[in-house]
CSV table of C-alpha atoms in Angstrom, one decimal:
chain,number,residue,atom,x,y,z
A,1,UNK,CA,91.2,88.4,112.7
A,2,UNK,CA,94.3,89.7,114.1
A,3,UNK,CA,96.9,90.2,111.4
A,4,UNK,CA,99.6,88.4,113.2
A,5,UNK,CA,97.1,85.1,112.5
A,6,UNK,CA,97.1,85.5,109.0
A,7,UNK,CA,100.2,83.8,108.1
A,8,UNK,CA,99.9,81.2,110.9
A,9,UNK,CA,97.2,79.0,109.7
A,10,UNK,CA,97.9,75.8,108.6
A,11,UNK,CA,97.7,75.2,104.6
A,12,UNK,CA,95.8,72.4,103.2
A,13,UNK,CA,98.0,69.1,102.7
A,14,UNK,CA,98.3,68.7,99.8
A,15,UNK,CA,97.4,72.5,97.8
A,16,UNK,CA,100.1,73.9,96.0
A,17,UNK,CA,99.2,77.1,96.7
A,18,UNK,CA,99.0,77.0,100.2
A,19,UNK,CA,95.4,77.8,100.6
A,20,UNK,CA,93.8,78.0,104.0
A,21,UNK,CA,90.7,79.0,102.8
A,22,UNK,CA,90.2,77.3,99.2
A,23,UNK,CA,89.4,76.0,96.6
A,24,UNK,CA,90.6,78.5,94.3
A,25,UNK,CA,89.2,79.1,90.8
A,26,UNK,CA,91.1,77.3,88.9
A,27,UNK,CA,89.8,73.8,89.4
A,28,UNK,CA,89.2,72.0,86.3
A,29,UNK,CA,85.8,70.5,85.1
A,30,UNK,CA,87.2,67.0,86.2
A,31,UNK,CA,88.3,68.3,89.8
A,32,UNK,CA,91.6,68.2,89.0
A,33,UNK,CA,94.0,71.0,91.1
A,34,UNK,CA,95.1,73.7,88.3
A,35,UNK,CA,98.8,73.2,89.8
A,36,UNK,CA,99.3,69.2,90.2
A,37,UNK,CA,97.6,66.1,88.3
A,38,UNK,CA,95.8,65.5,91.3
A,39,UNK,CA,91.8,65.9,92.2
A,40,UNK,CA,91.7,69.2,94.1
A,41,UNK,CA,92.3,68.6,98.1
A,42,UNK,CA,88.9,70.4,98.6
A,43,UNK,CA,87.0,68.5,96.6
A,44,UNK,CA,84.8,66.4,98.8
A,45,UNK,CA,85.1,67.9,102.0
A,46,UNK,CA,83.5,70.2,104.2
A,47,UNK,CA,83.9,74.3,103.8
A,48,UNK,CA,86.3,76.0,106.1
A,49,UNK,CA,84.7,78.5,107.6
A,50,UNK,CA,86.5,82.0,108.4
A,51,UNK,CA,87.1,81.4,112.0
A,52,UNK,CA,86.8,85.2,113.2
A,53,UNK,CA,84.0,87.5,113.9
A,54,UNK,CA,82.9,89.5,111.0
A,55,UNK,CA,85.8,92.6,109.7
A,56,UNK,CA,84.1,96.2,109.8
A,57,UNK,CA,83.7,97.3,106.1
A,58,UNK,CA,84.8,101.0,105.4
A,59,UNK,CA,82.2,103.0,104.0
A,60,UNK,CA,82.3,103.3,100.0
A,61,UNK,CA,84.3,106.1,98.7
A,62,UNK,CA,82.3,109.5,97.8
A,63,UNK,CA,81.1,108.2,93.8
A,64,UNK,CA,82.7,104.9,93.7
A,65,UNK,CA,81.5,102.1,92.3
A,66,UNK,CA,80.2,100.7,95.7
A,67,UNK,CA,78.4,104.1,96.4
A,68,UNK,CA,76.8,103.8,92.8
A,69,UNK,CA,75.8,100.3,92.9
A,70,UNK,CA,73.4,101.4,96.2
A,71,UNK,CA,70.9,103.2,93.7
A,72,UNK,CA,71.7,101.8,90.3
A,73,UNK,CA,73.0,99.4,87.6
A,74,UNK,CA,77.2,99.4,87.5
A,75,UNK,CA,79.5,99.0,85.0
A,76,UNK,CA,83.0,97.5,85.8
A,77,UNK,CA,85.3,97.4,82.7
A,78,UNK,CA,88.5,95.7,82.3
A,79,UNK,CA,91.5,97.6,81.8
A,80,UNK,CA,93.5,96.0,78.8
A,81,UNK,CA,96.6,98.0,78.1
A,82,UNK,CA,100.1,97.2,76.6
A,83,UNK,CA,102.5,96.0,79.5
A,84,UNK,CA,104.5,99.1,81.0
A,85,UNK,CA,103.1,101.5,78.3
A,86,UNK,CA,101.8,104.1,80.2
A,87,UNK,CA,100.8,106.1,77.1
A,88,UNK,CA,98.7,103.0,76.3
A,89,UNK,CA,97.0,103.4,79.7
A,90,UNK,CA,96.0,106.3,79.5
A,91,UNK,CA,94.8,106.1,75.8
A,92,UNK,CA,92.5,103.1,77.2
A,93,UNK,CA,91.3,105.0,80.3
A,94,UNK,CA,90.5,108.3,78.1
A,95,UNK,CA,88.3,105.8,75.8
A,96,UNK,CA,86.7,103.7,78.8
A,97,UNK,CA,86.9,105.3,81.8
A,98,UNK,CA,84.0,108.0,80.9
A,99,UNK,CA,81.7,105.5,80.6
A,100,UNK,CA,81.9,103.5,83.0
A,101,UNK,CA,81.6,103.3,87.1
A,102,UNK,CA,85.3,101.5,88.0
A,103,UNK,CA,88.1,100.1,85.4
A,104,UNK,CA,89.6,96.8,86.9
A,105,UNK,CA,93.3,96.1,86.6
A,106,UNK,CA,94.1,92.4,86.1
A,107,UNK,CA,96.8,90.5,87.3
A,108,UNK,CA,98.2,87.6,84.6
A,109,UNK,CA,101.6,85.7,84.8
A,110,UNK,CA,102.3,86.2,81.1
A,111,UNK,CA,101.7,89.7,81.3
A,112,UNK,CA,102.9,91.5,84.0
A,113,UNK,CA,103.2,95.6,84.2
A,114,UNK,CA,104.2,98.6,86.5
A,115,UNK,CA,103.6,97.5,90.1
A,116,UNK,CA,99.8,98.0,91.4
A,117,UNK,CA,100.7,101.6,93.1
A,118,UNK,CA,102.3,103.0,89.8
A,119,UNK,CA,99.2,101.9,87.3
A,120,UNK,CA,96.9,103.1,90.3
A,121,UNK,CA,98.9,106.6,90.2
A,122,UNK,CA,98.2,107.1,86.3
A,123,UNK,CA,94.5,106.2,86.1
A,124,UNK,CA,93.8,108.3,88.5
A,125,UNK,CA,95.8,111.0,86.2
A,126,UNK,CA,93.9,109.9,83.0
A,127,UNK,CA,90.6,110.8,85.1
A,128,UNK,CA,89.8,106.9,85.7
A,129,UNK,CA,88.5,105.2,89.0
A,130,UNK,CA,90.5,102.2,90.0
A,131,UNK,CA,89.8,98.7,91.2
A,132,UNK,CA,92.9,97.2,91.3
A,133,UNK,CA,93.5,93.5,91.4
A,134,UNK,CA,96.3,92.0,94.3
A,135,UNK,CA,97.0,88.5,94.1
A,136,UNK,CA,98.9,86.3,96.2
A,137,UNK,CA,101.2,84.7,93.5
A,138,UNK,CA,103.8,86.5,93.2
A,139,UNK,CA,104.0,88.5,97.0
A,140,UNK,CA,105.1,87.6,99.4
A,141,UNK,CA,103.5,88.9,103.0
A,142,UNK,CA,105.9,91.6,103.5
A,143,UNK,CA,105.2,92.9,100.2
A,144,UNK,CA,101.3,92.6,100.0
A,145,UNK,CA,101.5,94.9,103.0
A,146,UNK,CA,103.2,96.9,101.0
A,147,UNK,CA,100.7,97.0,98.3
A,148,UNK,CA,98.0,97.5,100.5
A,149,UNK,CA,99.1,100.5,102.1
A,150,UNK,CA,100.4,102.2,99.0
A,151,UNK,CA,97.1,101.5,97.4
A,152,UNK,CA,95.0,103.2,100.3
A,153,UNK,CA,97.5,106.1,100.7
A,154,UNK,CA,96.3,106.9,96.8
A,155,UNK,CA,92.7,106.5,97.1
A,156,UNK,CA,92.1,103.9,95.0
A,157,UNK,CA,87.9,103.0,95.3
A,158,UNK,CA,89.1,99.6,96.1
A,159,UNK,CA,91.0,96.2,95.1
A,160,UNK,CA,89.8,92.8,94.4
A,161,UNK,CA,91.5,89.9,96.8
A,162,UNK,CA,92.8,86.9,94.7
A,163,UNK,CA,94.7,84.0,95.5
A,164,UNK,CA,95.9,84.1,92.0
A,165,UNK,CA,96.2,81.9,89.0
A,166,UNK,CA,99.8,79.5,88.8
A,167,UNK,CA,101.8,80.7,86.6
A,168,UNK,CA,101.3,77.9,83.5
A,169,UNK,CA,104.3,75.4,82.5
A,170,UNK,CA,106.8,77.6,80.2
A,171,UNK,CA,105.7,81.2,81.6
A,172,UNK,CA,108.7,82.6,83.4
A,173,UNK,CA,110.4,79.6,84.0
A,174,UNK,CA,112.2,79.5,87.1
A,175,UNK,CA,110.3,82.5,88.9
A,176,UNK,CA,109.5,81.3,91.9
A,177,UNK,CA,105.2,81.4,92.8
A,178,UNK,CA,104.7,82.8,96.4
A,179,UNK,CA,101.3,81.8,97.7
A,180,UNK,CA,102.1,83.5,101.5
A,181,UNK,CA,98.5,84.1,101.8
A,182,UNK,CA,95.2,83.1,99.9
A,183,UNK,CA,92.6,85.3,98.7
A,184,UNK,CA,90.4,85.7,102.0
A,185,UNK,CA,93.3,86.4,104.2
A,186,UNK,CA,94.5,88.9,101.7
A,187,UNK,CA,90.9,90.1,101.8
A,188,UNK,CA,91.4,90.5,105.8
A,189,UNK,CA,94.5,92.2,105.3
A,190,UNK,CA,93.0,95.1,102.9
A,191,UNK,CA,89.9,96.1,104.8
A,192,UNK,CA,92.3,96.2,108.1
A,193,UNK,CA,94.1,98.8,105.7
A,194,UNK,CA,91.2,100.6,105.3
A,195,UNK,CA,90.2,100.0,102.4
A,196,UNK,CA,87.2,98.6,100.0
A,197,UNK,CA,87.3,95.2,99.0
A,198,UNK,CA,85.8,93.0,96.3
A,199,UNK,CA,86.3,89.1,96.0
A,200,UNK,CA,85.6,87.1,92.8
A,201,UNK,CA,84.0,83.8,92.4
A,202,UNK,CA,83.6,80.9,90.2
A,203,UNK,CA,80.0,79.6,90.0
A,204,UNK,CA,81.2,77.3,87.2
A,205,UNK,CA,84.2,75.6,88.6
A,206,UNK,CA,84.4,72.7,90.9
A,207,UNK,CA,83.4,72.3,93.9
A,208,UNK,CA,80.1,73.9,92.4
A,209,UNK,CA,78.0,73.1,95.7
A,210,UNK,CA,80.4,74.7,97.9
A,211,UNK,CA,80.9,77.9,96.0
A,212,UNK,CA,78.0,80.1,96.9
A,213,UNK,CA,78.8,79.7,101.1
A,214,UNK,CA,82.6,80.5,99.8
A,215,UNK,CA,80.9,84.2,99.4
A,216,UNK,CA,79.2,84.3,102.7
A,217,UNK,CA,82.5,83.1,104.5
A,218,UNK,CA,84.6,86.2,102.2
A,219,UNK,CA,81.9,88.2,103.5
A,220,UNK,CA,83.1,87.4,107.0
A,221,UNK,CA,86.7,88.5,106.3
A,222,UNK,CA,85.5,91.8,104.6
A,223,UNK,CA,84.5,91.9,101.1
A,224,UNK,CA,81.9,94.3,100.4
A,225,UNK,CA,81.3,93.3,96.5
A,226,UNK,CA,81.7,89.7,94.6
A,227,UNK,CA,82.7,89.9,91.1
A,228,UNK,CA,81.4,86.6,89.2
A,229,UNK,CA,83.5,84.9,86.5
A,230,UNK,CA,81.6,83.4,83.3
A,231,UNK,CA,78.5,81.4,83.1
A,232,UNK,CA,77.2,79.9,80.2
A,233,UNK,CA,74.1,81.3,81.3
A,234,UNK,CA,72.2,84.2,83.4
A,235,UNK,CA,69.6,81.1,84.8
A,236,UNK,CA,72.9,79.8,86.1
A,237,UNK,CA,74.1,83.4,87.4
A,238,UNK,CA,70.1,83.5,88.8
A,239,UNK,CA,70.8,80.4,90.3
A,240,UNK,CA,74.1,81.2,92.0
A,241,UNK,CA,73.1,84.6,93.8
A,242,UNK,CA,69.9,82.9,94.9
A,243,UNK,CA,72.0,80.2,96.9
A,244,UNK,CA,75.0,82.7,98.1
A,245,UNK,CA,71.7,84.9,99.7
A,246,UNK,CA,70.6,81.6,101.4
A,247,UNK,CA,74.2,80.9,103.0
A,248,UNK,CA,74.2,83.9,104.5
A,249,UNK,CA,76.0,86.3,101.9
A,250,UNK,CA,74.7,90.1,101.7
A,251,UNK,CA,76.9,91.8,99.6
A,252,UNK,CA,76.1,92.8,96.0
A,253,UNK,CA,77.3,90.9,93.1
A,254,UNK,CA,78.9,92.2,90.0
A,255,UNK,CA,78.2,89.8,87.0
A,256,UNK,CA,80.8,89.0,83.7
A,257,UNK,CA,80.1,89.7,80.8
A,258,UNK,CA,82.1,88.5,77.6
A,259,UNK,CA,83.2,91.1,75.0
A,260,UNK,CA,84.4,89.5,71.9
A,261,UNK,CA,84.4,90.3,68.5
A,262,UNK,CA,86.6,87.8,66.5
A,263,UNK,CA,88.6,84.6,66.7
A,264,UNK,CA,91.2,85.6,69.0
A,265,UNK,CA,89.2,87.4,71.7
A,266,UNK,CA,86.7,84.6,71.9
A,267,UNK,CA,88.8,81.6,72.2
A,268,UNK,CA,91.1,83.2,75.1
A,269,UNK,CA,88.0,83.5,77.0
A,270,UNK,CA,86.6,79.8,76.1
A,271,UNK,CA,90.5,78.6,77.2
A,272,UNK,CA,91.0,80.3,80.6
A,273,UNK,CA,89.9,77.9,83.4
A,274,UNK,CA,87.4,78.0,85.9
A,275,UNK,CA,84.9,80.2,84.0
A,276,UNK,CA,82.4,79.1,80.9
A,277,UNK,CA,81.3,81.0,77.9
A,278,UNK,CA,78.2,80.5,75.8
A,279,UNK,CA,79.5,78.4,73.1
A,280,UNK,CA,76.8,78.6,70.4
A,281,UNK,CA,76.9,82.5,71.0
A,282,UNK,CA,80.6,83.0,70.1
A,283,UNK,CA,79.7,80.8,67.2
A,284,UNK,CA,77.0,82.8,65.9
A,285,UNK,CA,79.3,86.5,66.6
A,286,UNK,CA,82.2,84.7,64.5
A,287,UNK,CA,80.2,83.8,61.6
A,288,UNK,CA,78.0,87.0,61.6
A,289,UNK,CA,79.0,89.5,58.4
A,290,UNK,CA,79.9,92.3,60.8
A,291,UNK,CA,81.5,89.8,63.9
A,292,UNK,CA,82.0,93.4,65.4
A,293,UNK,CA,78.7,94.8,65.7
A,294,UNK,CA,77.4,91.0,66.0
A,295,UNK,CA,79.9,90.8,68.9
A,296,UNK,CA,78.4,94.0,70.9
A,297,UNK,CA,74.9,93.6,70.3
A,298,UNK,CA,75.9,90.2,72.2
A,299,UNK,CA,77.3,91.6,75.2
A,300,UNK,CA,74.7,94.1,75.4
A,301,UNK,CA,72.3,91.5,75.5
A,302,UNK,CA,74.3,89.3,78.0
A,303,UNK,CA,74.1,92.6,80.4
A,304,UNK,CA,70.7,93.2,80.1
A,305,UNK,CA,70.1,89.6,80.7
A,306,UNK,CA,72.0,89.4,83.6
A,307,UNK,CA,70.9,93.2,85.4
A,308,UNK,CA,67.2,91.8,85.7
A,309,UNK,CA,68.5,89.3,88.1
A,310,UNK,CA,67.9,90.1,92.1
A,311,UNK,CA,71.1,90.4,94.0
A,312,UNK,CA,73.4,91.4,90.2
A,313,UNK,CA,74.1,95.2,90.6
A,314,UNK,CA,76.0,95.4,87.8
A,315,UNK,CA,78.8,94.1,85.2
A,316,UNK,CA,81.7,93.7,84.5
A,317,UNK,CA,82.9,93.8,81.0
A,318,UNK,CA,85.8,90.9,80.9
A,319,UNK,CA,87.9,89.9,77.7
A,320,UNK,CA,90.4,91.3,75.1
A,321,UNK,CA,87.5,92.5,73.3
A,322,UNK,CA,89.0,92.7,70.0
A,323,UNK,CA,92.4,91.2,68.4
A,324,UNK,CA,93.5,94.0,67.0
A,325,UNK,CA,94.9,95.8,69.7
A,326,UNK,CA,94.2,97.8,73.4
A,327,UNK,CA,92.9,100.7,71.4
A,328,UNK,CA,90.2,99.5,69.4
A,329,UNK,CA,89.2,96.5,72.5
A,330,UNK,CA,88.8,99.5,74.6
A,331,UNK,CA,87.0,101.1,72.1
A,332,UNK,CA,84.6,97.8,71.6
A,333,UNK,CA,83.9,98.3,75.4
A,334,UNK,CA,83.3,101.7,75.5
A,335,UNK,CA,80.3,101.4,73.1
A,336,UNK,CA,79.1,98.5,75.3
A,337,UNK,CA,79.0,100.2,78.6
A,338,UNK,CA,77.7,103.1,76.6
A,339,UNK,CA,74.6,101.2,75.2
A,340,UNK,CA,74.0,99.6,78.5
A,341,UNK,CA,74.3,103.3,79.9
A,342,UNK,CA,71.4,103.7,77.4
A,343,UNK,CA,69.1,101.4,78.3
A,344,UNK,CA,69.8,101.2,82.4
A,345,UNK,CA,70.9,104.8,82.8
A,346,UNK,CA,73.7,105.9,84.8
């Protein structure tokens, strides 16, 4: 799609985000938008399709993560650092990066850090490979371009397109919430740039029957990888792929797993909308004698569940990990990925 048609499409009535192409994640188990106290404008109508011929995907970069996943299980670990610490960072990358085929850097209202290009920058000087998360929230156009470009000048292996979450009732009041774009015209906008692109999905959140084409049609605008959000189950997961491979969707799918060892690191994860946890699980880790050990023999489990699935080429390791800090969550994950390393190889 040309670029100059990105911005001219007309916005749901209706979305507060703006979204062309939606629903976004965020929809709550009763349909209800994550913005208004309305049901979700897309709920109960038909998918809008991408309306332009399919974007030519660059090739993976030499060793990426996109490379790897070809030939092998991948791991994709979230990168939880202290905000604008960059001694944090790289502390976290030394312990995780090793071990695992592409760190992802979030992007969350309530904690926001060095701009994308900056954090890209010093992974890559800690020795880690970067996915970097753009989303639409807080961007304008002008500035996504921006991003974009500065991203592929580094040589990051790729981003991951997102219209965004809102930005909750008290967080930064006053801060304005952008929503130029939505997730698969920023999608559009990256691969034009050159550069690798992964798209995330919500198999758990409303409208569930529409979300597996949603994959096909951010296929159509570029992504070359979908990173799933929690499930309560890998059937579900199973389940999901299957019907995204019927609508038409090719790419490989990255799965979440949930890393938690305690109180804190589980409930942020059973709290943030549009994804589910196993419930009963987190239960069991909490009241385990060693909710540590109890907590990674968990994950572990949840991974090798989920890489026996046709169509999951890997995981990604999602969640604080641990309360007490970035150091010892990364730590948590590191012996994760390791284990999985183990027993998948890689």
């Amino acid at each position: 799609m040309p670029s100059s048609l990105l911005a001219d499409l007309p916005a749901r009535e209706g979305c507060p985000k703006r979204m062309v192409f939606g629903p976004c994640g965020g929809v709550r188990a009763d349909e209800r938008c994550e913005v208004a106290e309305h049901r979700c404008v897309f709920v109960g109508q038909p998918l809008v399709t991408w309306p332009a011929e399919p974007a030519p995907a660059p090739e993976p970069r030499p060793g990426s993560l996109l490379e790897a996943a070809r030939t092998r299980p991948v791991i994709l670990t979230d990168l939880s650092v202290v905000p604008y610490d960059p001694a944090s960072l790289r502390r976290v990358v030394e312990v995780v990066g090793p071990v695992s085929d592409g760190l992802l850097v979030g992007e969350h209202a309530n904690r926001p850090d060095f701009p994308p290009a900056v954090v890209a920058a010093e992974v890559h000087a800690a020795g880690g490979r970067l996915w970097t998360t753009l989303a639409c929230r807080d961007r304008n156009r002008v500035v996504l371009e921006q991003e974009v470009a500065g991203l592929a000048a580094l040589g990051v292996d790729g981003v991951l397109c997102v219209t965004g979450d809102a930005r909750g009732p008290g967080v930064r009041p006053g801060a304005t919430q952008v929503f130029d774009l939505d997730g698969p015209r920023l999608v559009a906008l990256a691969t034009a740039a050159g550069l690798n692109v992964a798209v995330p999905e919500s198999p758990a959140a409303p409208p569930v029957d529409l979300r597996p084409a949603r994959v096909a049609q951010k296929q159509l605008a570029g992504a070359q990888l979908c990173v799933l959000n929690h499930v309560r189950t890998p059937a579900e997961v199973a389940r999901f792929v299957a019907a995204a491979r019927a609508a038409g969707a090719t790419i490989p799918f990255v799965a979440a797993v949930a890393v938690y060892t305690d109180e804190r690191s589980a409930r942020v994860l059973q709290r943030f909308p549009g994804l589910q946890v196993d419930d009963d699980a987190i239960e069991e880790v909490l009241a385990a004698p060693d909710p540590r050990e109890a907590g990674i023999a968990t994950a572990v489990a949840e991974a090798r569940a989920l890489l026996a699935i046709e169509g999951v080429a890997g995981v990604n390791l999602s969640g604080l990990a641990s309360a007490d800090g970035e150091d010892e969550g990364a730590r948590v994950k590191a012996e994760v990925a390791a284990r999985i390393r183990e027993e998948h190889g890689g």
